[in-house]
GROMACS .gro file of C-alpha atoms in nm:
model
  477
    1MET     CA    1  -4.902   3.150   1.656
    2ASN     CA    2  -4.780   2.964   1.347
    3ASP     CA    3  -4.464   2.753   1.363
    4VAL     CA    4  -4.192   2.877   1.131
    5ALA     CA    5  -4.071   2.602   0.898
    6PRO     CA    6  -3.697   2.537   0.919
    7PRO     CA    7  -3.486   2.638   0.620
    8ARG     CA    8  -3.489   2.380   0.341
    9TYR     CA    9  -3.118   2.304   0.374
   10GLN     CA   10  -3.167   2.213   0.742
   11THR     CA   11  -3.455   1.981   0.650
   12LEU     CA   12  -3.236   1.806   0.394
   13ALA     CA   13  -2.945   1.783   0.639
   14HIS     CA   14  -3.179   1.632   0.901
   15GLU     CA   15  -3.310   1.372   0.653
   16LEU     CA   16  -2.957   1.270   0.555
   17ARG     CA   17  -2.849   1.253   0.920
   18GLN     CA   18  -3.141   1.017   0.991
   19ALA     CA   19  -3.046   0.800   0.692
   20MET     CA   20  -2.693   0.774   0.832
   21GLY     CA   21  -2.823   0.685   1.175
   22ASP     CA   22  -3.048   0.400   1.061
   23GLY     CA   23  -2.799   0.252   0.815
   24ARG     CA   24  -2.959   0.359   0.488
   25LEU     CA   25  -2.645   0.569   0.424
   26PRO     CA   26  -2.366   0.354   0.569
   27PRO     CA   27  -2.012   0.480   0.634
   28GLY     CA   28  -1.812   0.509   0.312
   29GLU     CA   29  -2.124   0.553   0.097
   30ARG     CA   30  -2.106   0.825  -0.169
   31LEU     CA   31  -2.382   1.084  -0.148
   32PRO     CA   32  -2.560   1.191  -0.466
   33SER     CA   33  -2.380   1.474  -0.640
   34VAL     CA   34  -2.502   1.825  -0.561
   35ARG     CA   35  -2.668   1.847  -0.904
   36GLU     CA   36  -2.831   1.503  -0.871
   37ALA     CA   37  -2.968   1.582  -0.525
   38ALA     CA   38  -3.098   1.921  -0.636
   39LYS     CA   39  -3.275   1.775  -0.941
   40SER     CA   40  -3.428   1.474  -0.761
   41ARG     CA   41  -3.557   1.682  -0.467
   42GLY     CA   42  -3.660   1.995  -0.655
   43LEU     CA   43  -3.413   2.210  -0.463
   44SER     CA   44  -3.161   2.470  -0.566
   45ILE     CA   45  -2.793   2.382  -0.591
   46ASN     CA   46  -2.716   2.635  -0.316
   47THR     CA   47  -2.965   2.464  -0.081
   48VAL     CA   48  -2.805   2.123  -0.131
   49LEU     CA   49  -2.457   2.272  -0.092
   50ALA     CA   50  -2.559   2.436   0.236
   51ALA     CA   51  -2.693   2.103   0.368
   52TYR     CA   52  -2.379   1.915   0.269
   53ARG     CA   53  -2.156   2.181   0.422
   54GLN     CA   54  -2.349   2.166   0.748
   55LEU     CA   55  -2.303   1.787   0.762
   56GLU     CA   56  -1.936   1.832   0.674
   57SER     CA   57  -1.885   2.087   0.954
   58HIS     CA   58  -2.026   1.832   1.202
   59GLY     CA   59  -1.784   1.568   1.080
   60LEU     CA   60  -2.055   1.345   0.933
   61ILE     CA   61  -1.946   1.360   0.568
   62GLU     CA   62  -1.627   1.454   0.387
   63ALA     CA   63  -1.552   1.594   0.043
   64ARG     CA   64  -1.301   1.416  -0.177
   65PRO     CA   65  -1.154   1.614  -0.470
   66GLN     CA   66  -1.308   1.510  -0.804
   67SER     CA   67  -1.504   1.233  -0.629
   68GLY     CA   68  -1.785   1.400  -0.434
   69TYR     CA   69  -1.914   1.373  -0.077
   70PHE     CA   70  -1.888   1.054   0.131
   71VAL     CA   71  -2.030   0.946   0.466
   72ARG     CA   72  -1.743   0.950   0.713
   73SER     CA   73  -1.651   0.637   0.900
   74ARG     CA   74  -1.661   0.647   1.279
   75LEU     CA   75  -1.367   0.409   1.305
   76ALA     CA   76  -1.084   0.535   1.524
   77THR     CA   77  -0.725   0.470   1.415
   78PRO     CA   78  -0.517   0.214   1.608
   79PRO     CA   79  -0.295   0.338   1.892
   80ALA     CA   80   0.083   0.341   1.867
   81PRO     CA   81   0.247   0.001   1.929
   82ASN     CA   82   0.398  -0.027   2.278
   83PHE     CA   83   0.740  -0.194   2.260
   84GLY     CA   84   0.878  -0.059   2.586
   85SER     CA   85   1.155   0.196   2.617
   86GLU     CA   86   1.412   0.014   2.399
   87PRO     CA   87   1.396  -0.197   2.081
   88ALA     CA   88   1.400  -0.572   2.135
   89PRO     CA   89   1.726  -0.761   2.075
   90ALA     CA   90   1.810  -0.901   1.732
   91GLN     CA   91   1.656  -1.240   1.664
   92ALA     CA   92   1.564  -1.486   1.393
   93ALA     CA   93   1.199  -1.511   1.294
   94GLU     CA   94   0.981  -1.731   1.514
   95THR     CA   95   0.915  -2.074   1.363
   96GLN     CA   96   0.542  -2.030   1.424
   97VAL     CA   97   0.542  -1.708   1.220
   98LEU     CA   98   0.717  -1.873   0.924
   99SER     CA   99   0.479  -2.169   0.942
  100ARG     CA  100   0.173  -1.943   0.957
  101ILE     CA  101   0.296  -1.744   0.656
  102ALA     CA  102   0.318  -2.066   0.453
  103THR     CA  103  -0.033  -2.166   0.567
  104VAL     CA  104  -0.184  -1.830   0.473
  105ILE     CA  105  -0.017  -1.823   0.131
  106ALA     CA  106  -0.155  -2.171   0.059
  107ALA     CA  107  -0.505  -2.053   0.155
  108GLN     CA  108  -0.475  -1.745  -0.066
  109SER     CA  109  -0.385  -1.957  -0.367
  110SER     CA  110  -0.694  -2.177  -0.332
  111PRO     CA  111  -0.955  -2.096  -0.600
  112ASP     CA  112  -1.232  -2.208  -0.361
  113ASN     CA  113  -1.159  -1.928  -0.113
  114ILE     CA  114  -1.275  -1.569  -0.122
  115ASP     CA  115  -0.976  -1.362  -0.015
  116LEU     CA  116  -1.031  -1.044   0.185
  117SER     CA  117  -0.663  -0.963   0.244
  118LEU     CA  118  -0.451  -1.046  -0.058
  119ALA     CA  119  -0.271  -0.735  -0.190
  120CYS     CA  120  -0.312  -0.834  -0.554
  121PRO     CA  121  -0.573  -0.631  -0.745
  122LYS     CA  122  -0.808  -0.845  -0.949
  123GLY     CA  123  -1.015  -0.751  -1.248
  124GLY     CA  124  -0.989  -0.533  -1.556
  125ASP     CA  125  -1.101  -0.227  -1.359
  126PHE     CA  126  -0.756  -0.191  -1.205
  127TYR     CA  127  -0.526  -0.264  -1.501
  128PRO     CA  128  -0.510  -0.135  -1.863
  129GLY     CA  129  -0.485  -0.493  -1.990
  130GLU     CA  130  -0.636  -0.440  -2.335
  131ARG     CA  131  -0.414  -0.142  -2.418
  132LEU     CA  132  -0.099  -0.323  -2.307
  133SER     CA  133  -0.202  -0.632  -2.502
  134ARG     CA  134  -0.237  -0.426  -2.821
  135LEU     CA  135   0.102  -0.265  -2.761
  136VAL     CA  136   0.273  -0.601  -2.713
  137SER     CA  137   0.113  -0.743  -3.030
  138GLU     CA  138   0.206  -0.438  -3.235
  139LEU     CA  139   0.567  -0.438  -3.115
  140ALA     CA  140   0.604  -0.813  -3.175
  141ARG     CA  141   0.483  -0.762  -3.533
  142LYS     CA  142   0.694  -0.454  -3.612
  143ARG     CA  143   1.008  -0.550  -3.420
  144PRO     CA  144   1.038  -0.931  -3.412
  145GLY     CA  145   1.395  -0.898  -3.288
  146LEU     CA  146   1.251  -0.818  -2.945
  147LEU     CA  147   1.143  -1.183  -2.934
  148THR     CA  148   1.439  -1.351  -3.102
  149ASP     CA  149   1.739  -1.155  -2.973
  150TYR     CA  150   1.885  -1.211  -2.627
  151SER     CA  151   1.790  -0.942  -2.378
  152LEU     CA  152   2.107  -0.834  -2.202
  153PRO     CA  153   2.162  -0.570  -1.931
  154PRO     CA  154   2.096  -0.288  -1.888
  155GLY     CA  155   1.779  -0.342  -2.096
  156SER     CA  156   1.535  -0.104  -2.264
  157LEU     CA  157   1.674   0.250  -2.270
  158LEU     CA  158   1.324   0.385  -2.340
  159LEU     CA  159   1.186   0.224  -2.025
  160ARG     CA  160   1.478   0.341  -1.812
  161ARG     CA  161   1.435   0.697  -1.940
  162GLU     CA  162   1.063   0.688  -1.865
  163ILE     CA  163   1.126   0.549  -1.515
  164CYS     CA  164   1.350   0.848  -1.444
  165ARG     CA  165   1.094   1.092  -1.584
  166HIS     CA  166   0.811   0.954  -1.370
  167ALA     CA  167   1.039   0.932  -1.063
  168GLN     CA  168   1.043   1.313  -1.065
  169GLU     CA  169   0.685   1.295  -0.934
  170LEU     CA  170   0.839   1.155  -0.613
  171ALA     CA  171   1.112   1.426  -0.620
  172MET     CA  172   1.382   1.178  -0.724
  173ALA     CA  173   1.646   1.295  -0.973
  174LEU     CA  174   1.766   0.969  -1.131
  175ALA     CA  175   1.976   0.888  -1.439
  176PRO     CA  176   1.887   0.611  -1.690
  177ASP     CA  177   2.236   0.459  -1.665
  178ASP     CA  178   2.179   0.402  -1.291
  179ILE     CA  179   1.848   0.219  -1.332
  180LEU     CA  180   1.852  -0.160  -1.292
  181LEU     CA  181   1.549  -0.344  -1.432
  182ILE     CA  182   1.435  -0.623  -1.201
  183ASN     CA  183   1.176  -0.897  -1.162
  184GLY     CA  184   0.933  -0.714  -0.932
  185CYS     CA  185   1.000  -0.555  -0.595
  186MET     CA  186   1.073  -0.884  -0.421
  187GLU     CA  187   1.381  -0.933  -0.638
  188GLY     CA  188   1.480  -0.576  -0.555
  189LEU     CA  189   1.459  -0.641  -0.181
  190GLN     CA  190   1.653  -0.964  -0.219
  191LEU     CA  191   1.927  -0.807  -0.432
  192GLY     CA  192   1.950  -0.511  -0.199
  193LEU     CA  193   1.992  -0.726   0.112
  194ARG     CA  194   2.244  -0.953  -0.060
  195ALA     CA  195   2.448  -0.650  -0.169
  196VAL     CA  196   2.473  -0.481   0.171
  197THR     CA  197   2.465  -0.766   0.427
  198ARG     CA  198   2.624  -1.100   0.501
  199PRO     CA  199   2.477  -1.403   0.683
  200GLY     CA  200   2.468  -1.330   1.055
  201ASP     CA  201   2.411  -0.955   1.009
  202THR     CA  202   2.116  -0.774   1.162
  203ILE     CA  203   1.866  -0.555   0.978
  204ALA     CA  204   1.621  -0.304   1.122
  205VAL     CA  205   1.265  -0.356   0.997
  206GLU     CA  206   0.942  -0.171   1.060
  207SER     CA  207   0.695  -0.336   1.294
  208PRO     CA  208   0.452  -0.416   1.145
  209THR     CA  209   0.639  -0.491   0.823
  210TYR     CA  210   0.568  -0.651   0.485
  211PHE     CA  211   0.533  -1.018   0.577
  212ASN     CA  212   0.730  -1.164   0.282
  213LEU     CA  213   1.037  -0.978   0.408
  214ILE     CA  214   1.044  -1.211   0.712
  215PRO     CA  215   1.111  -1.542   0.531
  216LEU     CA  216   1.344  -1.358   0.291
  217ALA     CA  217   1.561  -1.243   0.582
  218GLU     CA  218   1.551  -1.593   0.728
  219ARG     CA  219   1.669  -1.749   0.399
  220LEU     CA  220   1.956  -1.500   0.379
  221GLY     CA  221   2.067  -1.587   0.733
  222LEU     CA  222   1.983  -1.242   0.871
  223LYS     CA  223   1.852  -1.144   1.212
  224THR     CA  224   1.595  -0.870   1.253
  225ILE     CA  225   1.525  -0.596   1.504
  226GLU     CA  226   1.170  -0.462   1.501
  227VAL     CA  227   1.135  -0.084   1.516
  228PRO     CA  228   0.791   0.043   1.630
  229THR     CA  229   0.602   0.194   1.337
  230HIS     CA  230   0.298   0.418   1.378
  231PRO     CA  231   0.042   0.500   1.107
  232ASP     CA  232   0.085   0.876   1.156
  233THR     CA  233   0.460   0.907   1.210
  234GLY     CA  234   0.609   0.597   1.049
  235MET     CA  235   0.913   0.413   1.183
  236SER     CA  236   1.032   0.544   1.521
  237LEU     CA  237   1.349   0.729   1.421
  238ASP     CA  238   1.450   0.786   1.783
  239ALA     CA  239   1.456   0.409   1.838
  240LEU     CA  240   1.635   0.360   1.506
  241GLU     CA  241   1.902   0.618   1.589
  242MET     CA  242   1.969   0.440   1.919
  243LEU     CA  243   2.032   0.117   1.725
  244LEU     CA  244   2.259   0.297   1.478
  245SER     CA  245   2.459   0.471   1.747
  246GLU     CA  246   2.520   0.134   1.915
  247LYS     CA  247   2.618  -0.023   1.579
  248ARG     CA  248   2.351  -0.292   1.621
  249VAL     CA  249   2.224  -0.299   1.260
  250GLN     CA  250   2.393  -0.331   0.921
  251ALA     CA  251   2.097  -0.224   0.705
  252ILE     CA  252   1.747  -0.075   0.729
  253VAL     CA  253   1.444  -0.183   0.525
  254ALA     CA  254   1.148   0.056   0.514
  255MET     CA  255   0.834   0.139   0.317
  256PRO     CA  256   0.791   0.511   0.395
  257ASN     CA  257   0.524   0.587   0.131
  258VAL     CA  258   0.191   0.400   0.148
  259HIS     CA  259   0.311   0.138   0.392
  260ASN     CA  260   0.210  -0.228   0.376
  261PRO     CA  261   0.008  -0.311   0.589
  262LEU     CA  262  -0.069   0.032   0.741
  263GLY     CA  263  -0.167   0.212   0.419
  264THR     CA  264  -0.021   0.540   0.548
  265SER     CA  265   0.295   0.743   0.483
  266MET     CA  266   0.584   0.879   0.688
  267PRO     CA  267   0.587   1.263   0.719
  268VAL     CA  268   0.824   1.444   0.484
  269GLU     CA  269   1.056   1.569   0.758
  270ALA     CA  270   1.088   1.217   0.896
  271LYS     CA  271   1.191   1.094   0.551
  272ARG     CA  272   1.456   1.363   0.537
  273ARG     CA  273   1.581   1.259   0.881
  274LEU     CA  274   1.593   0.892   0.778
  275ALA     CA  275   1.812   0.977   0.477
  276ASN     CA  276   2.035   1.187   0.702
  277LEU     CA  277   2.071   0.900   0.952
  278ALA     CA  278   2.181   0.669   0.671
  279HIS     CA  279   2.442   0.924   0.566
  280GLU     CA  280   2.561   1.001   0.919
  281TYR     CA  281   2.600   0.639   1.032
  282ARG     CA  282   2.692   0.501   0.687
  283VAL     CA  283   2.424   0.232   0.707
  284PRO     CA  284   2.220   0.168   0.388
  285VAL     CA  285   1.843   0.212   0.369
  286ILE     CA  286   1.656  -0.015   0.128
  287GLU     CA  287   1.342   0.183   0.040
  288ASP     CA  288   1.046  -0.018  -0.088
  289ALA     CA  289   0.849   0.227  -0.304
  290LEU     CA  290   0.604  -0.028  -0.444
  291TYR     CA  291   0.290   0.171  -0.357
  292ALA     CA  292   0.441   0.522  -0.362
  293GLU     CA  293   0.267   0.625  -0.685
  294LEU     CA  294  -0.072   0.527  -0.540
  295GLN     CA  295  -0.084   0.819  -0.296
  296TYR     CA  296  -0.429   0.978  -0.311
  297ALA     CA  297  -0.319   1.342  -0.278
  298THR     CA  298  -0.120   1.522  -0.542
  299PRO     CA  299   0.146   1.644  -0.573
  300LEU     CA  300   0.290   1.322  -0.440
  301GLN     CA  301   0.495   1.324  -0.121
  302PRO     CA  302   0.867   1.262  -0.193
  303ALA     CA  303   1.053   0.936  -0.149
  304VAL     CA  304   1.335   0.904   0.104
  305LYS     CA  305   1.564   0.865  -0.199
  306ALA     CA  306   1.487   1.228  -0.284
  307PHE     CA  307   1.692   1.331   0.022
  308ASP     CA  308   1.982   1.089  -0.038
  309ARG     CA  309   2.311   1.281  -0.034
  310ASP     CA  310   2.573   1.024  -0.133
  311GLY     CA  311   2.413   0.697  -0.230
  312TRP     CA  312   2.321   0.535   0.102
  313VAL     CA  313   1.956   0.491  -0.005
  314ILE     CA  314   1.867   0.204  -0.239
  315VAL     CA  315   1.518   0.244  -0.384
  316CYS     CA  316   1.312  -0.025  -0.559
  317ALA     CA  317   0.967  -0.016  -0.717
  318SER     CA  318   0.751  -0.217  -0.956
  319TYR     CA  319   0.461  -0.194  -1.199
  320THR     CA  320   0.293  -0.508  -1.064
  321LYS     CA  321   0.039  -0.311  -0.854
  322THR     CA  322  -0.033  -0.040  -1.108
  323LEU     CA  323  -0.003  -0.178  -1.462
  324ALA     CA  324   0.071  -0.543  -1.530
  325PRO     CA  325   0.138  -0.807  -1.262
  326GLY     CA  326   0.200  -1.063  -1.537
  327PHE     CA  327   0.492  -0.861  -1.674
  328ARG     CA  328   0.681  -0.884  -1.341
  329ILE     CA  329   0.881  -0.572  -1.427
  330GLY     CA  330   1.029  -0.347  -1.161
  331TRP     CA  331   1.333  -0.128  -1.118
  332MET     CA  332   1.586  -0.016  -0.861
  333GLU     CA  333   1.845   0.255  -0.820
  334GLY     CA  334   2.134   0.136  -0.604
  335GLY     CA  335   2.329   0.449  -0.522
  336ARG     CA  336   2.683   0.358  -0.413
  337PHE     CA  337   2.592  -0.012  -0.443
  338LYS     CA  338   2.509   0.009  -0.814
  339ARG     CA  339   2.791  -0.222  -0.930
  340GLU     CA  340   2.727  -0.496  -0.671
  341LEU     CA  341   2.355  -0.495  -0.752
  342ALA     CA  342   2.416  -0.524  -1.128
  343GLU     CA  343   2.650  -0.820  -1.074
  344LEU     CA  344   2.403  -0.994  -0.844
  345LYS     CA  345   2.119  -0.936  -1.090
  346PHE     CA  346   2.321  -1.084  -1.378
  347CYS     CA  347   2.404  -1.393  -1.170
  348SER     CA  348   2.045  -1.448  -1.060
  349SER     CA  349   1.826  -1.373  -1.364
  350VAL     CA  350   2.043  -1.183  -1.619
  351SER     CA  351   1.778  -0.938  -1.744
  352GLN     CA  352   1.411  -0.870  -1.809
  353PRO     CA  353   1.211  -0.965  -2.125
  354ALA     CA  354   1.288  -0.711  -2.398
  355LEU     CA  355   0.941  -0.716  -2.556
  356LEU     CA  356   0.756  -0.650  -2.231
  357CYS     CA  357   1.001  -0.381  -2.119
  358GLU     CA  358   0.972  -0.197  -2.450
  359ALA     CA  359   0.592  -0.218  -2.442
  360LEU     CA  360   0.591  -0.075  -2.091
  361GLY     CA  361   0.827   0.203  -2.202
  362VAL     CA  362   0.596   0.298  -2.490
  363PHE     CA  363   0.295   0.303  -2.257
  364LEU     CA  364   0.474   0.529  -2.009
  365GLU     CA  365   0.597   0.755  -2.289
  366ASN     CA  366   0.261   0.815  -2.456
  367GLY     CA  367   0.091   0.960  -2.148
  368GLY     CA  368  -0.129   0.662  -2.077
  369TYR     CA  369   0.032   0.594  -1.742
  370ALA     CA  370  -0.036   0.935  -1.587
  371GLN     CA  371  -0.401   0.917  -1.693
  372HIS     CA  372  -0.431   0.561  -1.564
  373LEU     CA  373  -0.279   0.655  -1.226
  374ARG     CA  374  -0.521   0.943  -1.178
  375ARG     CA  375  -0.814   0.710  -1.233
  376LEU     CA  376  -0.661   0.438  -1.016
  377ARG     CA  377  -0.604   0.673  -0.722
  378ARG     CA  378  -0.965   0.788  -0.731
  379ALA     CA  379  -1.086   0.430  -0.756
  380TYR     CA  380  -0.880   0.308  -0.460
  381ALA     CA  381  -0.975   0.608  -0.246
  382GLY     CA  382  -1.339   0.515  -0.306
  383GLN     CA  383  -1.270   0.147  -0.241
  384ILE     CA  384  -1.105   0.227   0.092
  385ASP     CA  385  -1.397   0.448   0.194
  386ARG     CA  386  -1.635   0.163   0.119
  387LEU     CA  387  -1.418  -0.094   0.296
  388ARG     CA  388  -1.385   0.114   0.613
  389GLY     CA  389  -1.760   0.167   0.607
  390LEU     CA  390  -1.822  -0.207   0.585
  391ILE     CA  391  -1.575  -0.270   0.868
  392ASP     CA  392  -1.754  -0.008   1.078
  393THR     CA  393  -2.087  -0.177   1.009
  394ALA     CA  394  -1.986  -0.543   1.037
  395PHE     CA  395  -1.718  -0.561   1.306
  396PRO     CA  396  -1.769  -0.547   1.683
  397ALA     CA  397  -1.763  -0.221   1.879
  398GLY     CA  398  -1.412  -0.120   1.973
  399THR     CA  399  -1.264  -0.207   1.633
  400HIS     CA  400  -1.004   0.040   1.502
  401ALA     CA  401  -0.873   0.082   1.146
  402THR     CA  402  -0.608   0.297   0.981
  403LEU     CA  403  -0.709   0.583   0.752
  404PRO     CA  404  -0.489   0.516   0.447
  405THR     CA  405  -0.327   0.795   0.248
  406GLY     CA  406  -0.291   0.576  -0.060
  407GLY     CA  407  -0.319   0.225  -0.200
  408PHE     CA  408  -0.581  -0.030  -0.105
  409LEU     CA  409  -0.478  -0.180   0.232
  410VAL     CA  410  -0.629  -0.122   0.578
  411TRP     CA  411  -0.473  -0.233   0.908
  412VAL     CA  412  -0.751  -0.332   1.147
  413GLN     CA  413  -0.724  -0.372   1.524
  414LEU     CA  414  -0.997  -0.587   1.681
  415PRO     CA  415  -1.118  -0.541   2.041
  416GLU     CA  416  -0.942  -0.702   2.334
  417GLY     CA  417  -1.034  -1.069   2.354
  418CYS     CA  418  -1.003  -1.130   1.979
  419ASP     CA  419  -0.729  -1.348   1.826
  420THR     CA  420  -0.682  -1.314   1.452
  421ASN     CA  421  -0.492  -1.643   1.421
  422ARG     CA  422  -0.805  -1.815   1.552
  423LEU     CA  423  -1.014  -1.586   1.333
  424PHE     CA  424  -0.814  -1.707   1.032
  425ASP     CA  425  -0.897  -2.069   1.119
  426ASP     CA  426  -1.266  -1.992   1.176
  427ALA     CA  427  -1.287  -1.795   0.852
  428GLN     CA  428  -1.104  -2.066   0.659
  429ALA     CA  429  -1.377  -2.311   0.761
  430ARG     CA  430  -1.618  -2.077   0.575
  431ARG     CA  431  -1.386  -2.059   0.272
  432ILE     CA  432  -1.281  -1.704   0.362
  433SER     CA  433  -0.912  -1.614   0.364
  434ILE     CA  434  -0.752  -1.333   0.568
  435THR     CA  435  -0.398  -1.230   0.668
  436PRO     CA  436  -0.355  -1.227   1.050
  437GLY     CA  437  -0.146  -0.954   1.209
  438THR     CA  438   0.114  -1.194   1.350
  439LEU     CA  439   0.248  -1.247   0.997
  440PHE     CA  440   0.371  -0.888   0.991
  441SER     CA  441   0.612  -0.929   1.283
  442PRO     CA  442   0.915  -1.163   1.304
  443SER     CA  443   0.834  -1.221   1.671
  444GLY     CA  444   0.460  -1.275   1.616
  445ARG     CA  445   0.325  -0.948   1.757
  446PHE     CA  446  -0.013  -0.798   1.656
  447GLY     CA  447  -0.234  -1.093   1.752
  448ARG     CA  448  -0.544  -0.870   1.750
  449TYR     CA  449  -0.474  -0.721   1.406
  450VAL     CA  450  -0.567  -0.820   1.053
  451ARG     CA  451  -0.483  -0.671   0.713
  452LEU     CA  452  -0.781  -0.624   0.484
  453SER     CA  453  -0.768  -0.525   0.118
  454GLY     CA  454  -0.988  -0.306  -0.100
  455CYS     CA  455  -0.851  -0.406  -0.440
  456TYR     CA  456  -1.148  -0.622  -0.542
  457PRO     CA  457  -1.490  -0.526  -0.676
  458PHE     CA  458  -1.738  -0.524  -0.386
  459SER     CA  459  -1.964  -0.797  -0.518
  460GLU     CA  460  -2.251  -0.934  -0.311
  461ARG     CA  461  -2.034  -1.239  -0.231
  462HIS     CA  462  -1.745  -1.020  -0.119
  463VAL     CA  463  -1.962  -0.803   0.105
  464HIS     CA  464  -2.123  -1.114   0.256
  465ALA     CA  465  -1.778  -1.254   0.335
  466LEU     CA  466  -1.681  -0.930   0.515
  467MET     CA  467  -2.005  -0.942   0.716
  468THR     CA  468  -1.937  -1.305   0.806
  469LEU     CA  469  -1.585  -1.216   0.918
  470GLY     CA  470  -1.725  -0.944   1.144
  471GLU     CA  471  -1.970  -1.195   1.295
  472LEU     CA  472  -1.689  -1.445   1.358
  473ALA     CA  473  -1.486  -1.173   1.533
  474ALA     CA  474  -1.786  -1.080   1.749
  475GLN     CA  475  -1.834  -1.444   1.848
  476GLN     CA  476  -1.485  -1.445   2.002
  477LEU     CA  477  -1.606  -1.182   2.248
   0.00000   0.00000   0.00000
């Protein structure tokens, strides 16, 4: 009796499954397109599609819109942080945390190091540098007054109009007269905190949180209370409401869309609830929307500001991660604190450069920004797939990593027995720089965590550094 040959699509699916098992198709790797695979193997398009769909149904590959099929990573996401039943008391940042932040920043600025964590995209692939350069040159030639006249607030009307137009993508209805141009998001956070708090006040921050917020709060004489923050659900609003009801905080700082370092976003209903809590308890929320436009899925999920009823949400954003870090141009909308913010801005840095603001406004107006963002989102989604695949391959068993919904950052939890502060020191000896998890907590939590970044081209040197980092982590076990 003759054996019946299996259908061709099953044979192809089996071959691909074997290639995944032996490492020839590592996690995060893009499969050939359906047409490419059909042509190279002499198969029909329907046969290849059937094979890919079978692998997809078994959870081995996933389809990304307009990008193709990718090998799925086996990395599990980190568990929710366990802070106990109640938030910790207000406190100043630990001295060790502040010292470690300074050490890490110094390492990141060294040209001899290869940095695996810095959230600063590098290379022409991520910025439209040439187009912006031409715009600046053309404007300087045609309108020399942009260079010779003083730039006074409120600054470029064109840019402020375009900011409001693009903010509609995040469901925010803003007016140009309410937009304050600022020197990147860090100035926005600083102005916001100075406007709504006084030395000795307490602010609620996510835990983990953006690490540069910790020394900023310390310099302003503020105490912090860490609110547990989960990749899937965001800041614990039950814990936050307890703090608000007990009048323990004077302001809230949050990054609800594409969180740094988690890379994930708060659900829409939770954002609505956060805005309602600010209104109910009359406590301002400072919303950091730096990465909000880098969400992978469209339409974009709304900002918390979209649900603001009477000006208790201050939102700030910047073009440093999407267009031109050298311009240092951002914006904020201050709600009921608009006047205080404008006065503080004038006292600190007056205004932004007129030439650069106008060039940015022209770029946003002519449609280049929307096209650039579409390409950037696809690129970063692919970068994150590749990075998670490399983590899965290089790091010890038991490693977890978030599954970002936007941007280029991954929050990695190493197995029990690992210490990422020690890992930083060991990696530094190999001229590799990372950002340990303890930097993202005023009290130094997250000793087994590390933030890794996918905003660099994956050169052979970069991949080798990631593999070395995984080996150093395994040695701790």
